Coordinates of N, CA and C and ligand atoms in Angstrom, one line a residue:
M1330 N 13.8 -87.9 -14.6 CA 12.7 -86.7 -14.5 C 12.8 -85.6 -15.4
S1331 N 13.8 -85.0 -15.9 CA 13.7 -84.0 -16.7 C 13.1 -84.7 -18.4
K1332 N 13.3 -85.9 -18.6 CA 13.2 -86.3 -20.1 C 11.5 -86.5 -20.1
L1333 N 11.0 -87.0 -18.3 CA 9.6 -87.3 -18.5 C 8.4 -86.2 -18.5
A1334 N 9.3 -85.1 -17.8 CA 8.6 -83.4 -18.0 C 8.2 -83.3 -19.0
A1335 N 9.3 -83.4 -20.4 CA 9.2 -82.9 -21.5 C 8.4 -83.7 -22.1
M1336 N 8.0 -84.9 -21.8 CA 7.2 -85.5 -22.6 C 5.7 -85.4 -21.9
A1337 N 5.4 -85.1 -20.7 CA 4.2 -84.8 -19.7 C 3.7 -83.4 -20.0
T1338 N 3.5 -82.8 -21.4 CA 3.5 -81.9 -21.5 C 2.5 -81.2 -20.9
Q1339 N 1.2 -81.8 -20.4 CA 0.0 -81.1 -19.9 C 0.1 -81.5 -18.3
G1340 N 0.9 -81.9 -17.9 CA 1.0 -82.4 -16.5 C 2.2 -82.4 -15.6
Q1341 N 2.3 -83.0 -14.6 CA 3.4 -82.8 -13.7 C 4.0 -84.2 -13.4
V1342 N 5.5 -84.2 -13.0 CA 6.3 -85.4 -12.7 C 6.4 -85.2 -11.4
C1343 N 6.2 -86.1 -10.3 CA 6.4 -86.5 -9.1 C 7.3 -87.4 -9.0
G1344 N 8.5 -87.1 -7.8 CA 9.6 -88.2 -7.7 C 9.4 -88.4 -6.3
I1345 N 9.7 -89.8 -5.8 CA 10.0 -90.1 -4.5 C 11.2 -90.9 -4.1
D1346 N 11.7 -90.6 -2.9 CA 13.2 -91.4 -2.7 C 12.9 -91.7 -1.3
Y1347 N 13.6 -92.7 -0.3 CA 13.3 -92.8 0.7 C 14.4 -92.3 1.1
S1348 N 15.8 -91.9 0.4 CA 16.7 -91.4 0.7 C 16.7 -90.0 0.6
D1349 N 17.0 -89.1 2.0 CA 17.3 -87.8 1.6 C 18.7 -87.2 0.9
E1350 N 19.5 -87.9 0.6 CA 20.5 -88.0 0.0 C 20.3 -87.9 -1.7
S1351 N 19.4 -89.0 -1.9 CA 19.1 -88.9 -3.3 C 18.0 -88.1 -3.8
V1352 N 17.2 -87.9 -2.7 CA 16.3 -86.5 -3.0 C 17.1 -85.3 -3.2
A1353 N 18.1 -85.0 -2.4 CA 19.1 -83.5 -2.8 C 19.6 -83.7 -4.2
V1354 N 20.2 -84.9 -4.6 CA 20.7 -84.8 -5.6 C 19.7 -84.7 -6.8
S1355 N 18.6 -85.4 -6.8 CA 17.6 -85.4 -7.8 C 16.8 -84.3 -7.9
Q1356 N 17.0 -83.5 -6.7 CA 16.1 -81.9 -6.8 C 17.3 -81.1 -7.5
K1357 N 18.6 -81.3 -7.2 CA 19.5 -80.5 -7.9 C 19.7 -80.6 -9.6
T1358 N 20.0 -82.1 -9.8 CA 19.6 -82.1 -11.2 C 18.6 -81.8 -12.0
N1359 N 17.2 -81.9 -11.2 CA 16.1 -81.3 -11.9 C 15.6 -79.8 -11.7
A1360 N 16.9 -79.1 -10.9 CA 16.2 -77.8 -10.6 C 15.6 -76.9 -11.6
P1361 N 15.8 -76.8 -12.8 CA 15.2 -75.9 -13.8 C 13.6 -76.3 -14.0
W1362 N 13.6 -77.9 -14.0 CA 11.7 -77.9 -13.9 C 11.2 -77.9 -12.7
I1363 N 11.7 -78.4 -11.6 CA 11.3 -77.8 -10.4 C 11.1 -76.0 -10.3
D1364 N 11.8 -75.7 -10.8 CA 11.6 -73.9 -10.6 C 10.2 -73.7 -11.5
V1365 N 9.8 -74.5 -12.7 CA 9.0 -73.9 -13.6 C 7.6 -74.6 -12.8
G1366 N 8.1 -75.6 -11.7 CA 6.6 -76.0 -11.1 C 6.3 -77.3 -12.1
R1367 N 7.2 -78.0 -12.7 CA 6.6 -79.0 -13.6 C 7.6 -80.5 -12.9
V1368 N 8.3 -80.4 -12.3 CA 8.7 -81.3 -11.7 C 8.6 -81.1 -10.1
E1369 N 8.4 -82.2 -9.1 CA 8.6 -81.9 -7.8 C 9.3 -83.3 -7.1
I1370 N 10.1 -82.9 -6.3 CA 10.6 -84.2 -5.7 C 10.5 -84.5 -4.5
R1371 N 10.2 -85.6 -3.8 CA 9.8 -85.4 -2.1 C 10.3 -87.0 -1.6
Q1372 N 10.7 -86.4 -0.4 CA 11.4 -87.7 0.5 C 10.0 -88.2 0.8
G1373 N 10.2 -90.0 0.6 CA 9.1 -90.9 1.0 C 9.3 -92.2 0.6
S1374 N 8.6 -93.3 1.1 CA 8.8 -94.3 0.5 C 7.6 -94.9 -0.1
V1375 N 7.6 -95.8 -1.2 CA 7.0 -96.6 -2.1 C 6.2 -97.2 -1.1
S1376 N 6.1 -97.8 0.4 CA 5.4 -98.6 1.0 C 4.2 -97.5 1.3
Q1377 N 4.3 -96.1 1.0 CA 3.3 -95.4 1.6 C 3.3 -94.1 0.9
L1378 N 2.9 -94.3 -0.3 CA 3.1 -93.2 -1.0 C 2.7 -92.2 -0.7
P1379 N 2.8 -90.4 -0.8 CA 2.1 -89.4 -0.5 C 1.1 -88.8 -1.4
F1380 N 0.3 -89.6 -2.1 CA -0.5 -89.1 -3.2 C -2.2 -89.7 -2.6
P1381 N -3.1 -89.0 -3.4 CA -4.3 -89.9 -3.0 C -4.5 -90.8 -4.2
D1382 N -5.8 -91.6 -4.0 CA -6.0 -92.7 -5.1 C -6.3 -91.9 -6.5
D1383 N -5.6 -92.9 -7.5 CA -6.1 -92.5 -8.8 C -5.6 -91.3 -9.5
V1384 N -4.2 -91.1 -9.1 CA -4.0 -89.7 -9.7 C -2.9 -89.7 -11.0
F1385 N -2.1 -90.9 -10.7 CA -1.1 -90.7 -12.1 C -1.2 -91.7 -13.3
D1386 N -0.8 -91.2 -14.4 CA -1.0 -91.9 -15.6 C -0.1 -92.9 -16.0
L1387 N 1.1 -92.4 -15.5 CA 2.7 -93.4 -15.5 C 3.4 -93.3 -14.3
V1388 N 3.7 -94.5 -14.0 CA 4.8 -94.3 -12.5 C 5.8 -95.3 -13.1
T1389 N 7.2 -94.5 -13.2 CA 8.4 -95.5 -13.2 C 8.8 -95.7 -11.9
A1390 N 10.1 -97.1 -12.1 CA 10.2 -97.3 -11.0 C 11.6 -98.1 -11.8
V1391 N 12.7 -97.4 -11.4 CA 14.0 -97.8 -12.2 C 15.1 -98.3 -11.3
E1392 N 15.6 -99.2 -11.1 CA 16.6 -100.0 -10.2 C 16.3 -99.7 -8.9
T1393 N 14.9 -99.9 -8.1 CA 14.7 -99.6 -7.0 C 14.2 -100.8 -6.5
H1394 N 13.1 -101.8 -7.2 CA 12.6 -102.5 -6.5 C 13.0 -103.6 -5.4
Y1395 N 14.6 -103.9 -5.8 CA 15.5 -104.5 -5.1 C 15.6 -104.4 -3.8
F1396 N 15.3 -103.1 -3.4 CA 15.4 -102.4 -1.9 C 14.1 -102.0 -1.5
W1397 N 12.9 -102.2 -2.0 CA 11.5 -102.1 -1.4 C 11.4 -103.1 -0.4
P1398 N 10.5 -102.6 1.0 CA 10.5 -103.5 2.1 C 10.1 -104.4 1.8
D1399 N 8.7 -104.5 1.1 CA 7.6 -105.6 1.0 C 7.2 -105.5 -0.5
P1400 N 7.8 -106.1 -1.5 CA 7.6 -105.9 -3.0 C 6.2 -106.1 -3.7
A1401 N 5.5 -107.1 -3.1 CA 3.9 -107.5 -3.1 C 3.0 -106.2 -2.7
A1402 N 3.6 -105.6 -1.7 CA 2.5 -104.9 -1.2 C 2.7 -103.4 -1.8
D1403 N 4.0 -103.4 -2.1 CA 4.2 -101.9 -2.5 C 4.1 -101.6 -4.1
T1404 N 3.8 -102.6 -4.8 CA 3.6 -102.9 -5.9 C 2.0 -102.7 -6.3
R1405 N 1.3 -103.1 -5.1 CA -0.2 -102.7 -4.9 C -0.3 -101.4 -4.5
E1406 N 0.7 -100.8 -3.6 CA 0.7 -99.4 -3.2 C 0.7 -98.6 -4.3
V1407 N 1.3 -98.7 -5.5 CA 1.4 -98.0 -6.7 C 0.2 -98.0 -7.6
F1408 N 0.1 -99.4 -7.5 CA -1.5 -99.5 -8.0 C -2.5 -98.7 -7.6
R1409 N -2.4 -98.3 -6.0 CA -3.5 -97.4 -5.6 C -3.0 -95.9 -6.2
V1410 N -2.3 -95.6 -6.4 CA -2.2 -94.2 -7.0 C -2.4 -93.7 -8.6
L1411 N -2.3 -94.8 -9.2 CA -2.3 -95.0 -10.8 C -3.7 -94.6 -10.8
K1412 N -3.9 -93.9 -12.0 CA -5.2 -93.4 -12.3 C -6.0 -95.1 -13.2
P1413 N -7.0 -95.3 -13.3 CA -7.7 -96.2 -14.2 C -7.2 -96.5 -15.6
G1414 N -6.5 -97.0 -16.4 CA -5.9 -97.1 -17.3 C -4.6 -96.6 -17.5
G1415 N -3.8 -96.0 -16.2 CA -2.5 -95.9 -16.0 C -1.5 -97.2 -16.1
A1416 N -0.3 -96.7 -16.2 CA 0.7 -97.9 -16.2 C 1.9 -97.8 -15.1
L1417 N 2.3 -99.0 -14.6 CA 3.6 -99.1 -13.9 C 4.7 -99.7 -14.8
I1418 N 5.8 -99.1 -15.1 CA 7.1 -99.7 -15.7 C 8.1 -99.8 -14.5
L1419 N 8.2 -101.1 -14.6 CA 9.7 -101.4 -13.4 C 10.7 -101.8 -14.2
I1420 N 11.8 -101.0 -14.1 CA 12.7 -101.4 -15.2 C 14.3 -102.1 -14.1
A1421 N 15.0 -102.8 -14.2 CA 16.2 -103.6 -13.7 C 17.0 -104.0 -14.3
E1422 N 18.4 -103.6 -14.0 CA 19.6 -103.9 -14.9 C 20.2 -105.6 -14.6
A1423 N 19.2 -106.2 -13.2 CA 19.4 -107.3 -12.9 C 18.6 -108.5 -12.5
Y1424 N 18.3 -109.7 -13.2 CA 17.4 -110.5 -12.5 C 17.3 -111.6 -12.2
K1425 N 16.9 -112.4 -11.6 CA 17.1 -113.9 -11.0 C 17.2 -115.1 -12.2
G1426 N 18.4 -115.8 -12.5 CA 18.5 -116.4 -13.8 C 19.1 -115.8 -15.0
A1427 N 19.6 -114.6 -14.8 CA 20.0 -114.0 -15.6 C 21.4 -114.3 -15.9
K1428 N 22.0 -114.6 -17.1 CA 23.7 -114.9 -17.2 C 24.7 -114.3 -16.9
T1429 N 24.3 -113.0 -17.0 CA 25.5 -111.9 -16.5 C 26.2 -112.1 -15.3
A1430 N 27.3 -111.4 -15.5 CA 28.3 -111.5 -14.0 C 27.5 -110.9 -13.0
A1431 N 26.8 -109.7 -13.3 CA 26.1 -108.6 -12.7 C 25.0 -109.5 -11.8
A1432 N 24.3 -110.0 -12.4 CA 23.2 -110.9 -12.2 C 23.5 -111.9 -11.2
K1433 N 24.6 -112.6 -11.4 CA 25.3 -114.1 -10.5 C 25.6 -113.1 -9.3
L1434 N 26.4 -112.1 -9.2 CA 26.6 -111.3 -8.2 C 25.6 -111.1 -7.2
A1435 N 24.6 -110.4 -7.9 CA 23.6 -110.3 -7.2 C 22.8 -111.1 -6.7
E1436 N 22.7 -112.6 -7.4 CA 22.0 -113.4 -6.8 C 22.4 -113.8 -5.5
K1437 N 24.0 -114.1 -5.4 CA 24.9 -114.2 -4.5 C 24.5 -113.1 -3.1
H1438 N 24.5 -112.2 -3.4 CA 24.8 -110.9 -2.1 C 23.4 -110.6 -2.2
F1439 N 22.5 -110.0 -2.8 CA 21.2 -109.9 -2.6 C 20.2 -110.4 -1.3
P1440 N 20.4 -111.8 -1.3 CA 19.5 -112.3 0.1 C 20.2 -111.5 1.4
V1441 N 21.6 -112.0 1.4 CA 22.3 -111.6 2.5 C 22.2 -110.1 3.0
A1442 N 21.9 -109.1 2.2 CA 21.5 -107.9 2.6 C 20.2 -107.6 2.3
G1443 N 19.4 -108.3 2.4 CA 17.5 -108.0 2.5 C 17.2 -107.5 1.7
M1444 N 17.8 -108.1 0.1 CA 17.3 -107.0 -1.2 C 16.7 -108.2 -1.9
T1445 N 15.9 -107.9 -2.9 CA 15.0 -109.0 -3.5 C 15.4 -108.8 -5.0
L1446 N 15.6 -110.1 -5.5 CA 16.1 -110.5 -6.8 C 15.0 -111.4 -7.6
L1447 N 14.0 -110.8 -8.4 CA 13.2 -111.7 -8.9 C 13.3 -112.1 -10.3
S1448 N 13.0 -113.4 -10.4 CA 12.8 -114.2 -12.0 C 12.1 -113.5 -12.8
V1449 N 11.9 -114.0 -13.8 CA 11.3 -113.2 -15.0 C 9.7 -113.6 -14.6
D1450 N 9.5 -115.1 -14.0 CA 8.4 -115.5 -13.7 C 7.8 -114.6 -12.5
E1451 N 8.6 -114.5 -11.6 CA 8.6 -113.7 -10.2 C 7.6 -112.2 -10.5
H1452 N 8.6 -111.6 -11.6 CA 8.2 -110.1 -12.2 C 6.9 -110.4 -12.5
R1453 N 6.6 -111.3 -13.4 CA 5.3 -111.2 -13.6 C 4.2 -111.4 -12.9
E1454 N 4.2 -112.2 -12.1 CA 3.5 -113.0 -10.7 C 3.2 -111.7 -9.8
L1455 N 4.3 -111.1 -9.6 CA 4.3 -109.4 -9.0 C 3.2 -108.9 -9.4
F1456 N 3.2 -108.4 -10.6 CA 2.3 -107.5 -11.5 C 0.9 -108.2 -11.3
T1457 N 0.8 -109.4 -11.8 CA -0.6 -110.1 -12.0 C -1.3 -110.1 -10.3
T1458 N -0.4 -110.6 -9.2 CA -1.0 -110.6 -8.1 C -1.4 -109.2 -7.4
A1459 N -1.0 -108.4 -8.0 CA -1.3 -106.9 -7.4 C -2.4 -106.2 -8.1
G1460 N -2.9 -107.1 -9.3 CA -4.2 -106.6 -9.9 C -3.9 -106.2 -11.0
Y1461 N -2.9 -106.0 -11.9 CA -2.0 -105.5 -13.0 C -2.9 -106.4 -14.3
S1462 N -3.4 -105.3 -15.3 CA -3.6 -106.2 -16.4 C -2.3 -105.7 -17.8
D1463 N -2.8 -106.4 -18.8 CA -1.8 -106.4 -19.7 C -0.3 -106.5 -19.5
V1464 N -0.1 -107.4 -18.8 CA 1.4 -107.6 -17.9 C 2.4 -107.9 -19.1
R1465 N 3.4 -107.0 -19.2 CA 4.5 -107.7 -20.4 C 6.0 -107.8 -19.3
V1466 N 6.4 -108.8 -19.8 CA 7.8 -108.5 -19.2 C 8.9 -108.9 -20.3
I1467 N 9.6 -108.2 -20.3 CA 10.6 -107.9 -21.6 C 12.1 -108.2 -21.1
E1468 N 12.7 -109.1 -21.5 CA 14.4 -109.4 -20.9 C 15.1 -109.0 -22.0
E1469 N 16.3 -108.6 -21.7 CA 17.6 -108.7 -22.7 C 18.5 -109.3 -22.1
P1470 N 18.4 -110.7 -22.4 CA 19.0 -111.5 -21.9 C 20.8 -111.3 -22.0
G1471 N 21.0 -111.0 -23.0 CA 22.7 -110.3 -23.1 C 23.1 -109.5 -22.0
K1472 N 22.1 -108.7 -21.8 CA 22.6 -107.4 -20.7 C 21.9 -107.9 -19.4
G1473 N 21.2 -108.6 -19.3 CA 20.8 -109.0 -17.9 C 19.8 -108.1 -17.5
W1474 N 19.4 -107.3 -18.6 CA 18.2 -106.0 -17.9 C 16.9 -106.8 -18.5
I1475 N 15.6 -106.4 -17.5 CA 14.7 -106.5 -17.7 C 13.3 -105.6 -17.3
C1476 N 12.4 -105.7 -17.8 CA 11.4 -104.5 -18.1 C 10.4 -104.8 -17.9
S1477 N 9.4 -104.6 -16.9 CA 7.9 -105.2 -16.7 C 6.8 -104.0 -16.7
I1478 N 6.0 -104.4 -17.3 CA 5.0 -103.5 -17.8 C 3.9 -103.7 -17.3
G1479 N 2.8 -103.2 -16.5 CA 1.1 -103.6 -16.5 C 0.4 -102.3 -16.0
R1480 N -0.8 -102.5 -16.5 CA -1.8 -101.4 -16.6 C -2.8 -101.8 -15.5
K1481 N -3.5 -100.6 -15.0 CA -4.6 -100.5 -13.9 C -5.9 -100.7 -14.9
C1482 N -6.4 -101.6 -15.0 CA -7.9 -101.7 -15.8 C -8.7 -100.6 -15.9
P1483 N -9.1 -99.7 -16.8 CA -9.8 -98.7 -16.7 C -11.6 -99.0 -16.4
K1484 N -11.9 -98.3 -15.5 CA -13.2 -98.5 -15.4 C -14.4 -97.9 -16.0
D1485 N -13.6 -96.6 -16.5 CA -14.5 -95.4 -17.1 C -13.7 -94.9 -17.8
S1486 N -14.1 -93.6 -18.8 CA -13.3 -93.2 -19.5 C -12.3 -92.3 -18.7
D1487 N -11.0 -91.6 -19.5 CA -9.9 -91.6 -18.8 C -9.8 -90.0 -19.1
S1488 N -8.8 -89.3 -18.0 CA -8.7 -87.9 -17.9 C -7.9 -87.4 -19.0
A1489 N -7.5 -86.1 -19.2 CA -7.0 -85.2 -20.2 C -5.4 -85.0 -20.0
S1490 N -5.2 -85.1 -18.5 CA -3.8 -84.6 -18.3 C -2.7 -85.4 -18.2
D1491 N -1.7 -85.4 -18.2 CA -0.3 -86.4 -17.9 C -0.1 -86.2 -16.4
N1492 N -0.2 -87.1 -15.5 CA 0.8 -87.1 -14.5 C 1.5 -88.3 -14.1
I1493 N 3.0 -88.2 -14.1 CA 3.8 -88.8 -14.1 C 4.3 -89.0 -12.7
S1494 N 4.9 -90.3 -12.5 CA 5.6 -90.4 -11.0 C 6.6 -91.5 -11.4
G1495 N 8.1 -91.1 -10.6 CA 9.5 -91.6 -10.6 C 9.4 -92.5 -9.1
V1496 N 9.3 -93.7 -8.6 CA 9.5 -94.0 -7.4 C 11.4 -94.5 -7.6
Ligands
LIG2047 C1 20.3 -97.7 -7.6 S1 19.0 -96.0 -6.5 C2 17.8 -95.7 -8.0 C3 17.5 -94.2 -8.1 C4 16.5 -93.7 -9.4 N1 15.6 -94.5 -9.6 C5 17.5 -93.9 -10.6 O1 17.1 -94.7 -11.5 O2 18.6 -93.2 -10.9 C6 18.1 -97.1 -5.7 C7 17.0 -95.9 -5.3 O3 15.9 -96.6 -4.1 C8 15.5 -95.9 -3.2 N2 15.0 -96.6 -2.2 C9 15.0 -97.7 -1.6 N3 14.3 -98.1 -0.9 C10 13.1 -97.3 -1.3 C11 11.5 -97.2 -0.7 N4 11.4 -98.0 0.3 N5 10.9 -96.3 -1.3 C12 11.4 -95.3 -2.3 N6 12.4 -95.5 -2.3 C13 13.5 -96.1 -2.0 C14 17.0 -95.6 -2.4 O4 17.0 -94.7 -1.5 C15 17.6 -95.3 -4.0 O5 17.8 -93.7 -4.1

């Protein structure tokens, strides 16, 4: 959050997490930025983000989509809060089909735990089906990492401020 806040010099960074414990840790870690009003961290779910439509320039989702109750609907919910021209970056340290030990373990255990592990193609489909444009999926096969990026197609000219959300 603090790295994002340093980048978003004209705006605010808002973090959402489902767990009270994660919210408390993040609030402690980011206390200096919260104190000056540049970062806000709240309890909430990606399924019902506590924000109006079209407010964020960027939403980041790091190591979290495995847990989302309904990845297709939740990716659309993120789309709702993005400004036209804004982007979602989804980062994960495991994906289906990666050859790493961590990915193989995840492939075996995630379904049992009700968690989602997507393949490269499924990441792309998640974004395109939710309405994102300019979708790119970048893999790091040696490490089993994956980064998916998509943009909400701009309807008209964009705003001047930077607002970022981390889910
Ligand atoms: C592995 S942690 C990653 C946390 C953080 N993004 C990071 O990179 O440090 C996964 C987080 O996803 C959160 N999470 C699970 N379900 C969620 C939901 N429906 N909405 C928002 N966050 C959720 C969990 O509470 C947990 O803190």
